[in-house]
Each structure stands twice: as C-alpha cells, then as structure tokens.
Short mmCIF file of C-alpha atoms in Angstrom, two decimals:
data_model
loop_
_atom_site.label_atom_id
_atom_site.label_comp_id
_atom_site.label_asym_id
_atom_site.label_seq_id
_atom_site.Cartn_x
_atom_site.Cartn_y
_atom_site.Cartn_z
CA UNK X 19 -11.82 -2.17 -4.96
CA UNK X 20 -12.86 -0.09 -8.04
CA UNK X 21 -11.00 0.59 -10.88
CA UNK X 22 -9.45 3.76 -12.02
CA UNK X 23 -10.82 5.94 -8.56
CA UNK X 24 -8.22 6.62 -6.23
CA UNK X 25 -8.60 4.33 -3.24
CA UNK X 26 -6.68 5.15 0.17
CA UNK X 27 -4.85 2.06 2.14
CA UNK X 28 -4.00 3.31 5.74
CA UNK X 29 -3.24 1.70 9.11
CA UNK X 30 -1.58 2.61 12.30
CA UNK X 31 1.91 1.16 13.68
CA UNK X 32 1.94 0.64 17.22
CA UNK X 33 5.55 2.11 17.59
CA UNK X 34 6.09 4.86 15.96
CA UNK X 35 8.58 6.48 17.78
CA UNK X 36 11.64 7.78 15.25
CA UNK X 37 9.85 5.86 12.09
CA UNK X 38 9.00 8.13 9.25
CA UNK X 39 8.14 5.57 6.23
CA UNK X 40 7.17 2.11 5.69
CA UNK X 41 7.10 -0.18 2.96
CA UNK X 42 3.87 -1.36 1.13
CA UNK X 43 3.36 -4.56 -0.92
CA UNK X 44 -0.29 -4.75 -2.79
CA UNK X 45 -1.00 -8.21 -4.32
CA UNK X 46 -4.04 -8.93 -6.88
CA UNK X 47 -6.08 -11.73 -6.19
CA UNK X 48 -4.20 -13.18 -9.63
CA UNK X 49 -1.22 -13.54 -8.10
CA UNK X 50 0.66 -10.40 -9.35
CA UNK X 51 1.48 -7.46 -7.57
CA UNK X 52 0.30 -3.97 -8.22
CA UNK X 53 3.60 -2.16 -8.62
CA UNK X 54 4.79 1.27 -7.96
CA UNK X 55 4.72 1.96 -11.83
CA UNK X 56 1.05 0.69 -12.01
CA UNK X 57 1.72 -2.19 -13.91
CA UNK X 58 1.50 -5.74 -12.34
CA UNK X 59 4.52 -8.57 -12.22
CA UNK X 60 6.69 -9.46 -9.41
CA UNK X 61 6.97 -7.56 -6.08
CA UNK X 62 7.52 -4.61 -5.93
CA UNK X 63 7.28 -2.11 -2.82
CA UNK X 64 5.35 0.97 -2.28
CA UNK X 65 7.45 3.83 -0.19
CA UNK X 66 4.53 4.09 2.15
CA UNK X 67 4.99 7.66 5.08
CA UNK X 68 3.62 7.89 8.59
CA UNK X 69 1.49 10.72 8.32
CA UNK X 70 0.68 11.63 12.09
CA UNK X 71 2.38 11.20 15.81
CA UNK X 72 0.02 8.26 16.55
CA UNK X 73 1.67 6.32 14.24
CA UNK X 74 -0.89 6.77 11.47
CA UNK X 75 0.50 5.81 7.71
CA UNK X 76 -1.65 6.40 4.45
CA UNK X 77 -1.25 5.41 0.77
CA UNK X 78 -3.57 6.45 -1.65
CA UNK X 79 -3.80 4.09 -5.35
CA UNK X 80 -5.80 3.72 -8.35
CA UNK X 81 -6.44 -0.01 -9.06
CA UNK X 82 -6.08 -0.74 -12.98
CA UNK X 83 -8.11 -4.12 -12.23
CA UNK X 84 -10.97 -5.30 -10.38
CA UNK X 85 -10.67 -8.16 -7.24
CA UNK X 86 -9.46 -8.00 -4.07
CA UNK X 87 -6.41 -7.32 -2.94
CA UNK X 88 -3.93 -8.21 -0.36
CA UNK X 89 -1.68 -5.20 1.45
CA UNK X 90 1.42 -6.29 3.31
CA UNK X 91 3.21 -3.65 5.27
CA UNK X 92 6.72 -3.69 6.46
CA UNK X 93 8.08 -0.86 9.16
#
C-alpha cells in the first residue's frame, strides 16, 4: 500500500441482515498493528460500518509505512 494516500479496505458479509458495524484489525508485515490512533503496537480494532443492504462494509486509511498488510474482520 502507499504511504500517506488514503487507501479504502472494503468487503461484503454474506449475512447482513440486522448488522450495522464490524470490527477491523490491520496488521503490518512487522508484526505490529496499525491502530485506530495511527500509531502501531498491539491490537487494536477499527469500528468498521456496513455501508449498503448487500452487506457491503468500507474503511478508508492512510498507511504511515510501506509493506503489506494483513486485514482481519470480525462481524
């Protein structure tokens, strides 16, 4: 992902009847995780929101390091 340029993380649940948010966890490839505050350190999670009826959720961040990254999302 690039640095500093907001970068959108969305998926679809496959039941979202009656859910309205998720939670998001975004790990670095060091390790740490990419926390709420946008610093990095233990786990944190993202308040992540189902943006349409089909079950469609979105979360939009701005990376503060380079690498890849590892998104784990809990309904």
């Amino acid at each position: 992902m690039r640095t500093g340029v907001a970068n959108g993380i969305h998926g679809t649940v496959s039941d979202a009847e009656g859910l309205s948010s998720l939670k998001i966890s975004i790990q670095h490839d060091s390790g740490a995780y990419w926390r709420p505050d946008g610093s990095f350190g233990a786990r944190q999670w993202h308040d992540g929101n189902v943006v349409a009826p089909d079950g469609h959720w979105r979360l939009m961040f701005s990376p503060a390091a380079a690498g890849e990254y590892v998104v784990t999302v809990v309904a």
